[in-house]
mmCIF file of C-alpha atoms in Angstrom:
data_model
loop_
_atom_site.group_PDB
_atom_site.id
_atom_site.type_symbol
_atom_site.label_atom_id
_atom_site.label_comp_id
_atom_site.label_asym_id
_atom_site.label_seq_id
_atom_site.Cartn_x
_atom_site.Cartn_y
_atom_site.Cartn_z
ATOM 1 C CA MET S 1 19.533 -48.508 2.566
ATOM 2 C CA ALA S 2 22.078 -46.033 1.419
ATOM 3 C CA CYS S 3 19.506 -45.428 -1.664
ATOM 4 C CA SER S 4 16.381 -44.659 0.411
ATOM 5 C CA VAL S 5 18.328 -42.714 2.755
ATOM 6 C CA ARG S 6 19.782 -40.382 -0.087
ATOM 7 C CA LEU S 7 16.386 -40.231 -1.516
ATOM 8 C CA THR S 8 14.614 -38.921 2.234
ATOM 9 C CA GLN S 9 17.425 -36.566 1.977
ATOM 10 C CA CYS S 10 16.630 -35.135 -1.517
ATOM 11 C CA GLN S 11 13.197 -35.052 -0.518
ATOM 12 C CA LEU S 12 14.089 -33.095 2.695
ATOM 13 C CA LEU S 13 15.823 -30.466 0.249
ATOM 14 C CA VAL S 14 12.986 -30.251 -1.913
ATOM 15 C CA TRP S 15 10.760 -29.824 1.162
ATOM 16 C CA GLN S 16 12.793 -26.874 2.576
ATOM 17 C CA PHE S 17 12.784 -25.194 -0.618
ATOM 18 C CA LEU S 18 9.298 -25.493 -1.059
ATOM 19 C CA GLN S 19 8.739 -24.279 2.578
ATOM 20 C CA SER S 20 11.179 -21.207 1.946
ATOM 21 C CA PHE S 21 9.525 -20.819 -1.556
ATOM 22 C CA TRP S 22 6.341 -20.414 0.054
ATOM 23 C CA HIS S 23 7.343 -18.260 3.007
ATOM 24 C CA ALA S 24 8.823 -15.924 0.266
ATOM 25 C CA CYS S 25 5.510 -15.622 -2.094
ATOM 26 C CA HIS S 26 3.416 -15.393 0.929
ATOM 27 C CA LEU S 27 5.566 -12.262 2.529
ATOM 28 C CA SER S 28 5.218 -10.852 -1.040
ATOM 29 C CA ILE S 29 1.806 -11.417 -1.370
ATOM 30 C CA CYS S 30 1.084 -9.765 1.824
ATOM 31 C CA ARG S 31 3.178 -7.060 1.159
ATOM 32 C CA SER S 32 1.309 -6.251 -1.975
ATOM 33 C CA GLN S 33 -2.171 -6.723 -0.662
ATOM 34 C CA ALA S 34 -0.941 -4.068 2.187
ATOM 35 C CA MET S 35 0.198 -1.731 -0.705
ATOM 36 C CA PHE S 36 -3.132 -2.325 -2.227
ATOM 37 C CA HIS S 37 -5.097 -1.878 0.670
ATOM 38 C CA LYS S 38 -3.036 1.375 1.493
ATOM 39 C CA HIS S 39 -3.533 3.024 -2.187
ATOM 40 C CA MET S 40 -7.160 2.304 -1.929
ATOM 41 C CA LEU S 41 -7.325 4.352 1.534
ATOM 42 C CA ILE S 42 -5.668 7.043 -0.366
ATOM 43 C CA ARG S 43 -7.769 6.916 -3.521
ATOM 44 C CA ASN S 44 -11.106 6.711 -1.757
ATOM 45 C CA SER S 45 -10.073 9.317 0.618
ATOM 46 C CA LEU S 46 -8.847 11.832 -2.086
ATOM 47 C CA LEU S 47 -12.193 11.133 -4.037
ATOM 48 C CA SER S 48 -14.242 11.866 -1.040
ATOM 49 C CA THR S 49 -12.408 14.991 -0.725
ATOM 50 C CA GLN S 50 -12.441 16.037 -4.500
ATOM 51 C CA GLN S 51 -16.746 14.862 -3.856
ATOM 52 C CA GLN S 52 -16.931 17.262 -1.225
ATOM 53 C CA MET S 53 -15.234 20.046 -3.285
ATOM 54 C CA MET S 54 -17.797 19.389 -6.010
ATOM 55 C CA ASP S 55 -20.885 19.181 -3.821
ATOM 56 C CA SER S 56 -19.698 22.575 -1.951
ATOM 57 C CA THR S 57 -19.412 24.126 -5.500
ATOM 58 C CA TRP S 58 -22.344 23.233 -6.699
ATOM 59 C CA GLN S 59 -24.475 24.295 -3.688
ATOM 60 C CA THR S 60 -22.373 27.521 -3.525
ATOM 61 C CA SER S 61 -22.908 28.267 -7.371
ATOM 62 C CA GLN S 62 -24.838 31.595 -7.932
ATOM 63 C CA ASP S 63 -25.285 31.931 -11.644
ATOM 64 C CA GLY S 64 -28.858 30.143 -11.856
ATOM 65 C CA ILE S 65 -27.412 26.433 -12.643
ATOM 66 C CA PRO S 66 -29.703 24.598 -10.305
ATOM 67 C CA ASN S 67 -28.523 22.489 -7.561
ATOM 68 C CA LEU S 68 -27.547 19.053 -8.623
ATOM 69 C CA HIS S 69 -28.804 17.243 -5.243
ATOM 70 C CA SER S 70 -32.201 18.951 -5.520
ATOM 71 C CA ILE S 71 -32.655 17.366 -8.879
ATOM 72 C CA TYR S 72 -31.408 14.239 -8.155
ATOM 73 C CA ASN S 73 -32.880 13.624 -4.703
ATOM 74 C CA ARG S 74 -36.696 14.763 -5.823
#
């Protein structure tokens, strides 16, 4: 009887350890996903700003270079 009680206590300890381990992993995964999402948002906004600057540069160029949009949108 004492052996089985000791076994269940051991199982309980292992179960608690696994639960806390999973909880910590889940938290770190969520945190890294949030950081990745924030990074992608920042990256996308920077890229769109850069693209807008490039577009305005091409549209306002007066040195005889044809507008890229007029070339590709035919």
